[in-house]
Amino acid sequence: MTQIREPVLLEVGLKQMVAGINKLKRILADEPGVAFKPEEYIKLYTTIYDMCTQKAPHDYSQELYERYKMVLDEYITNTVLPSLREKHGEFLLRELVLRWKNHKVMVKWLSRFFNYLDRYYISRRSLLKLKAVGWRSFETLVYGELKATVTSIVIAMVSLERDGQIIDRTLVKNVLDTYIELGQDLTADHDRPRPDSGSKLYSEDFQDAFRQGTVDYYSKKAQTWIVEDTCPEYMLKAEECLQKEKERVAHYLHSSTEPTLMEAAQEELLAKHIDRILKKENSGCKVLLCDEKVEDLSRMFRLFSRIIDGLPPVSKTFQEHVNEVGMSLLKQAVDAATSKKNEKKDVVSALELDYVRKIIDLHDKYMAHVLNCFQSHTLFHKALKEAFEVVCSKNVAGCTSAELFASYCDSILRKGGIERLSDEAIEENLDKVVKLLTYISDKDLFIEFHRKKLGRRLLFDKSGNDEQERSLLSKLKQHFGGQFTSKMEGMLTDICVAKENQTKYDEYISTNPELHPSVDLSVQVLTTGFWPTYKRSDINLPSEMVKCVEAFKEFYQSFKKHRKINWIFSLGNCNIVGKFDVKPIELILTTYQGALLLLFNEAEKLSFSEIATQLNLSEDDTARVLHSLSCGKYKILNKEPCSRTISPNDIFEFNRKFTDKMRRIKVQLPPSDEKKKVIDDVNKDRRFAIDASLVRIMKSRKIMTHQNLVAACVEQLSRMFKPDIKMIKRRIEDLITREYQERDVDDANSYQYLA
């Protein structure tokens, strides 16, 4: 026969439960010798279990659930709150941490006692779980009353730490963990909180106030530091503060605090004072750039890269500084060239090349800053590019940057040039020049000047090294494309072929002695399309020279029957021995000078007009050659009347009394200004390039408005040069005249392509 279990009455069960809870309170109060025995725990658990599983009307589950909350509220009200209200400052924080720790222990034990209630009754009725009820009770009664006070104490402690004092970081962390734990969502299964669910109370009740405290603190500090400290000192303090704030997050703040905390600190320390920091007198960004304070510049970049739109003001200041330094170098070069304008041309050229060297050094210096201090950031590359575009667009003593760079390349590639460098240094300098060329808009002008100078180096055997010439062309080709270098590559090829032809010519003459002109001859055959245009004239050569020309023609026609040779005597030179009374002297002359002097083998005196007629030269060329022989350093000819200028009425005779300490002299022609011709050639090529671009665009688009056509043309040609808008308009009108395109009948602002 089964024994019927007597129901546990509510009063009896509550009496046992109160006894167990009182013992738990004594344990939390650290009373000595007090502990739960296993049989006591089992008895209490069994009593509560029986009260929950009895049949109605003895099922006391609801009463026990309500009694659980009452017990906790009573404990908090009678024990916890009075203890906390007695404490202040750090003592309050320590008491709070202790009481929260004890409360968690109490909730844990009570949840064990009432485990059956939690597992069945609460889950079936979707009630708040016991742990959540326990934590909610502490949040409502304790946290709700003390949160403002505790938050203020914590913020004050952090401020003390910022001022250099030592605080109990562990205590602060434990207090803030209370915020996080109380904010956890315990409605999930098995009382497990959701990840990061505890930041709600932390964010609402601490983080916002802490952010405002940070703003107030650093606002006051920044106002003082910006007045008292130099720019490097201020940035050092700001960087240290930001680093310490980051460390605070790692030590005792919640990870969600870092973004708002760093933003607030950076806003007060950096963003609000960026202009004053950069432009601070005697220590701002420009001063740091001048003094090359690499560490300070790096720190500036690190700091301002932290804030939104922090780098554009720094890059703008950097650009302004580079521009100012570049324009200062330009002014120095212009002033120096102006003061030396009456000096020899070599002196002025040296000053111009010195300016190019300084520009190269300036670019190296600030490119190093961009790569190292500013971590190769695109904003600073752009700033450097725009600054040098401004500097390189200016002229120095009438010379464009394109001409100056071409002259600099000539000086380091030419034998006996002003620049005497090792092969490695030449390669390095060529790299730097090509980099600077990317900043000039008229790259085609540089190419034409360089082609002109390259031609003279090759034709007169002044090139120091063919490999270096090809190396420069390779660098130009890599940066700007093959259309920039194809002609010059052909020039180098022509010189190689010319050397082979010369060897064949010498062999040809040695095997045909009857053709030997009795004068040694060296000829360079050039491809017309590759080389710059040179002045040609049908000069009447002396018989000795005519024999040489005819001999080479016969040789060349022997294997190039369908090629026509056009002789450019203006580039030739010859060696003639002058038999003077004192001693014979070998004269190194141009072909024009040699032909003119040989006339005096047949006549004692010749007038200007007779010389011009016999040589078939223009008056300008005749005057230029005569000036070099009668008014220059070496007076090979005597002139009547004796003056420094050549006139059509002058009479010339061979100066037999001329002598010189040297047995071999070179008579230079007066320098001719080739710049205008180069610029004219470039402008002519630009007209062709614009025409070709316009036709290509119209052929692909068929119909375009005027504005779109001009914009497309500028974009297409900007790699080579910056086309003039007025020139584009003129070329459009010319194409209309030549019936490549026409104006739209319905829209005068549009054009149609004519196939």
Short mmCIF file of N, CA, C and O in Angstrom, two decimals, residues 372-425:
data_model
loop_
_atom_site.label_atom_id
_atom_site.label_comp_id
_atom_site.label_asym_id
_atom_site.label_seq_id
_atom_site.Cartn_x
_atom_site.Cartn_y
_atom_site.Cartn_z
N ASN A 372 58.46 59.42 -46.99
CA ASN A 372 58.80 59.01 -45.63
C ASN A 372 57.87 59.63 -44.58
O ASN A 372 57.20 58.91 -43.84
N CYS A 373 57.82 60.96 -44.55
CA CYS A 373 57.02 61.63 -43.52
C CYS A 373 55.52 61.45 -43.76
O CYS A 373 54.75 61.27 -42.82
N PHE A 374 55.11 61.54 -45.03
CA PHE A 374 53.68 61.51 -45.35
C PHE A 374 53.25 60.16 -45.93
O PHE A 374 52.18 60.05 -46.52
N GLN A 375 54.11 59.15 -45.77
CA GLN A 375 53.77 57.76 -46.09
C GLN A 375 53.20 57.58 -47.49
O GLN A 375 52.27 56.80 -47.73
N SER A 376 53.73 58.36 -48.42
CA SER A 376 53.38 58.25 -49.85
C SER A 376 51.88 58.42 -50.09
O SER A 376 51.31 57.82 -51.01
N HIS A 377 51.25 59.26 -49.28
CA HIS A 377 49.80 59.49 -49.42
C HIS A 377 49.51 60.23 -50.72
O HIS A 377 50.24 61.13 -51.13
N THR A 378 48.42 59.84 -51.38
CA THR A 378 48.09 60.42 -52.69
C THR A 378 47.88 61.92 -52.61
O THR A 378 48.19 62.64 -53.57
N LEU A 379 47.34 62.42 -51.50
CA LEU A 379 47.12 63.87 -51.38
C LEU A 379 48.43 64.64 -51.48
O LEU A 379 48.48 65.72 -52.09
N PHE A 380 49.48 64.10 -50.90
CA PHE A 380 50.76 64.80 -50.90
C PHE A 380 51.50 64.62 -52.23
O PHE A 380 52.22 65.52 -52.66
N HIS A 381 51.31 63.49 -52.88
CA HIS A 381 51.83 63.35 -54.24
C HIS A 381 51.16 64.38 -55.15
O HIS A 381 51.82 65.02 -55.98
N LYS A 382 49.87 64.53 -55.00
CA LYS A 382 49.13 65.51 -55.81
C LYS A 382 49.58 66.93 -55.49
O LYS A 382 49.78 67.75 -56.40
N ALA A 383 49.77 67.23 -54.20
CA ALA A 383 50.22 68.57 -53.80
C ALA A 383 51.59 68.88 -54.38
O ALA A 383 51.83 69.99 -54.90
N LEU A 384 52.51 67.91 -54.31
CA LEU A 384 53.85 68.11 -54.87
C LEU A 384 53.78 68.31 -56.38
O LEU A 384 54.45 69.20 -56.93
N LYS A 385 52.95 67.53 -57.04
CA LYS A 385 52.80 67.63 -58.49
C LYS A 385 52.28 69.01 -58.88
O LYS A 385 52.84 69.67 -59.77
N GLU A 386 51.23 69.47 -58.20
CA GLU A 386 50.64 70.77 -58.55
C GLU A 386 51.60 71.92 -58.25
O GLU A 386 51.64 72.91 -59.00
N ALA A 387 52.36 71.81 -57.16
CA ALA A 387 53.33 72.86 -56.84
C ALA A 387 54.41 72.94 -57.90
O ALA A 387 54.77 74.04 -58.36
N PHE A 388 54.94 71.81 -58.32
CA PHE A 388 56.01 71.82 -59.33
C PHE A 388 55.47 72.16 -60.72
O PHE A 388 56.22 72.68 -61.55
N GLU A 389 54.21 71.89 -60.97
CA GLU A 389 53.63 72.32 -62.25
C GLU A 389 53.62 73.84 -62.34
O GLU A 389 53.86 74.41 -63.40
N VAL A 390 53.35 74.50 -61.21
CA VAL A 390 53.38 75.97 -61.19
C VAL A 390 54.80 76.47 -61.39
O VAL A 390 55.07 77.37 -62.21
N VAL A 391 55.75 75.89 -60.63
CA VAL A 391 57.14 76.34 -60.71
C VAL A 391 57.71 76.09 -62.11
O VAL A 391 58.36 76.97 -62.69
N CYS A 392 57.43 74.92 -62.66
CA CYS A 392 58.00 74.56 -63.96
C CYS A 392 57.32 75.27 -65.13
O CYS A 392 57.79 75.17 -66.26
N SER A 393 56.22 75.96 -64.87
CA SER A 393 55.55 76.70 -65.95
C SER A 393 56.16 78.08 -66.16
O SER A 393 55.82 78.78 -67.11
N LYS A 394 57.06 78.49 -65.25
CA LYS A 394 57.66 79.83 -65.33
C LYS A 394 58.93 79.81 -66.18
O LYS A 394 59.62 78.81 -66.28
N ASN A 395 59.22 80.98 -66.76
CA ASN A 395 60.43 81.14 -67.58
C ASN A 395 61.55 81.76 -66.75
O ASN A 395 61.30 82.52 -65.81
N VAL A 396 62.77 81.43 -67.12
CA VAL A 396 63.95 82.01 -66.48
C VAL A 396 64.75 82.74 -67.55
O VAL A 396 65.29 82.11 -68.46
N ALA A 397 64.80 84.04 -67.43
CA ALA A 397 65.55 84.87 -68.39
C ALA A 397 65.15 84.53 -69.83
O ALA A 397 66.00 84.42 -70.72
N GLY A 398 63.85 84.37 -70.06
CA GLY A 398 63.36 84.11 -71.40
C GLY A 398 63.40 82.65 -71.82
O GLY A 398 62.98 82.31 -72.92
N CYS A 399 63.91 81.79 -70.97
CA CYS A 399 63.99 80.36 -71.30
C CYS A 399 62.87 79.59 -70.60
O CYS A 399 62.67 79.76 -69.39
N THR A 400 62.18 78.76 -71.34
CA THR A 400 61.16 77.91 -70.74
C THR A 400 61.82 76.76 -70.00
O THR A 400 62.99 76.45 -70.22
N SER A 401 61.04 76.13 -69.12
CA SER A 401 61.57 74.96 -68.41
C SER A 401 61.94 73.85 -69.38
O SER A 401 62.91 73.12 -69.16
N ALA A 402 61.17 73.73 -70.46
CA ALA A 402 61.48 72.70 -71.46
C ALA A 402 62.87 72.90 -72.03
O ALA A 402 63.66 71.96 -72.17
N GLU A 403 63.21 74.15 -72.35
CA GLU A 403 64.54 74.45 -72.90
C GLU A 403 65.63 74.24 -71.85
O GLU A 403 66.71 73.71 -72.16
N LEU A 404 65.34 74.64 -70.59
CA LEU A 404 66.33 74.48 -69.53
C LEU A 404 66.63 73.02 -69.27
O LEU A 404 67.80 72.63 -69.11
N PHE A 405 65.59 72.18 -69.24
CA PHE A 405 65.81 70.75 -69.01
C PHE A 405 66.58 70.12 -70.17
O PHE A 405 67.42 69.24 -69.97
N ALA A 406 66.27 70.56 -71.39
CA ALA A 406 67.01 70.05 -72.55
C ALA A 406 68.48 70.45 -72.48
O ALA A 406 69.38 69.65 -72.78
N SER A 407 68.75 71.70 -72.06
CA SER A 407 70.13 72.17 -71.92
C SER A 407 70.86 71.40 -70.82
O SER A 407 72.05 71.09 -70.95
N TYR A 408 70.12 71.08 -69.74
CA TYR A 408 70.75 70.33 -68.64
C TYR A 408 71.12 68.92 -69.11
O TYR A 408 72.23 68.44 -68.81
N CYS A 409 70.21 68.28 -69.82
CA CYS A 409 70.53 66.95 -70.36
C CYS A 409 71.73 67.03 -71.30
O CYS A 409 72.60 66.15 -71.29
N ASP A 410 71.78 68.09 -72.11
CA ASP A 410 72.90 68.26 -73.03
C ASP A 410 74.21 68.42 -72.27
O ASP A 410 75.24 67.87 -72.66
N SER A 411 74.15 69.13 -71.14
CA SER A 411 75.38 69.39 -70.38
C SER A 411 75.95 68.13 -69.75
O SER A 411 77.16 68.03 -69.54
N ILE A 412 75.08 67.16 -69.42
CA ILE A 412 75.61 65.95 -68.79
C ILE A 412 75.86 64.83 -69.80
O ILE A 412 76.54 63.86 -69.48
N LEU A 413 75.34 64.97 -71.01
CA LEU A 413 75.55 63.95 -72.03
C LEU A 413 76.65 64.33 -73.02
O LEU A 413 77.16 63.48 -73.75
N ARG A 414 77.01 65.61 -73.07
CA ARG A 414 77.98 66.09 -74.05
C ARG A 414 79.40 65.96 -73.51
O ARG A 414 79.65 66.17 -72.32
N LYS A 415 80.32 65.61 -74.41
CA LYS A 415 81.74 65.58 -74.04
C LYS A 415 82.17 66.98 -73.61
O LYS A 415 81.90 67.96 -74.30
N GLY A 416 82.85 67.03 -72.48
CA GLY A 416 83.35 68.33 -72.03
C GLY A 416 82.27 69.27 -71.59
O GLY A 416 82.47 70.49 -71.58
N GLY A 417 81.08 68.74 -71.24
CA GLY A 417 79.99 69.59 -70.78
C GLY A 417 80.28 70.19 -69.42
O GLY A 417 81.25 69.84 -68.74
N ILE A 418 79.37 71.11 -69.02
CA ILE A 418 79.56 71.77 -67.72
C ILE A 418 79.47 70.76 -66.59
O ILE A 418 80.20 70.83 -65.61
N GLU A 419 78.54 69.81 -66.73
CA GLU A 419 78.37 68.77 -65.71
C GLU A 419 79.33 67.61 -65.97
O GLU A 419 79.26 66.97 -67.01
N ARG A 420 80.22 67.34 -65.05
CA ARG A 420 81.14 66.20 -65.15
C ARG A 420 80.78 65.21 -64.06
O ARG A 420 81.13 65.39 -62.90
N LEU A 421 80.09 64.17 -64.47
CA LEU A 421 79.55 63.21 -63.51
C LEU A 421 79.97 61.80 -63.87
O LEU A 421 80.31 61.52 -65.02
N SER A 422 79.90 60.92 -62.89
CA SER A 422 80.16 59.51 -63.15
C SER A 422 78.97 58.91 -63.90
O SER A 422 77.90 59.51 -63.98
N ASP A 423 79.16 57.72 -64.46
CA ASP A 423 78.08 57.08 -65.22
C ASP A 423 76.84 56.85 -64.34
O ASP A 423 75.71 57.05 -64.78
N GLU A 424 77.07 56.43 -63.09
CA GLU A 424 75.94 56.21 -62.19
C GLU A 424 75.21 57.51 -61.89
O GLU A 424 73.97 57.56 -61.86
N ALA A 425 75.98 58.59 -61.68
CA ALA A 425 75.36 59.89 -61.39
C ALA A 425 74.60 60.41 -62.60
O ALA A 425 73.54 61.04 -62.45
#
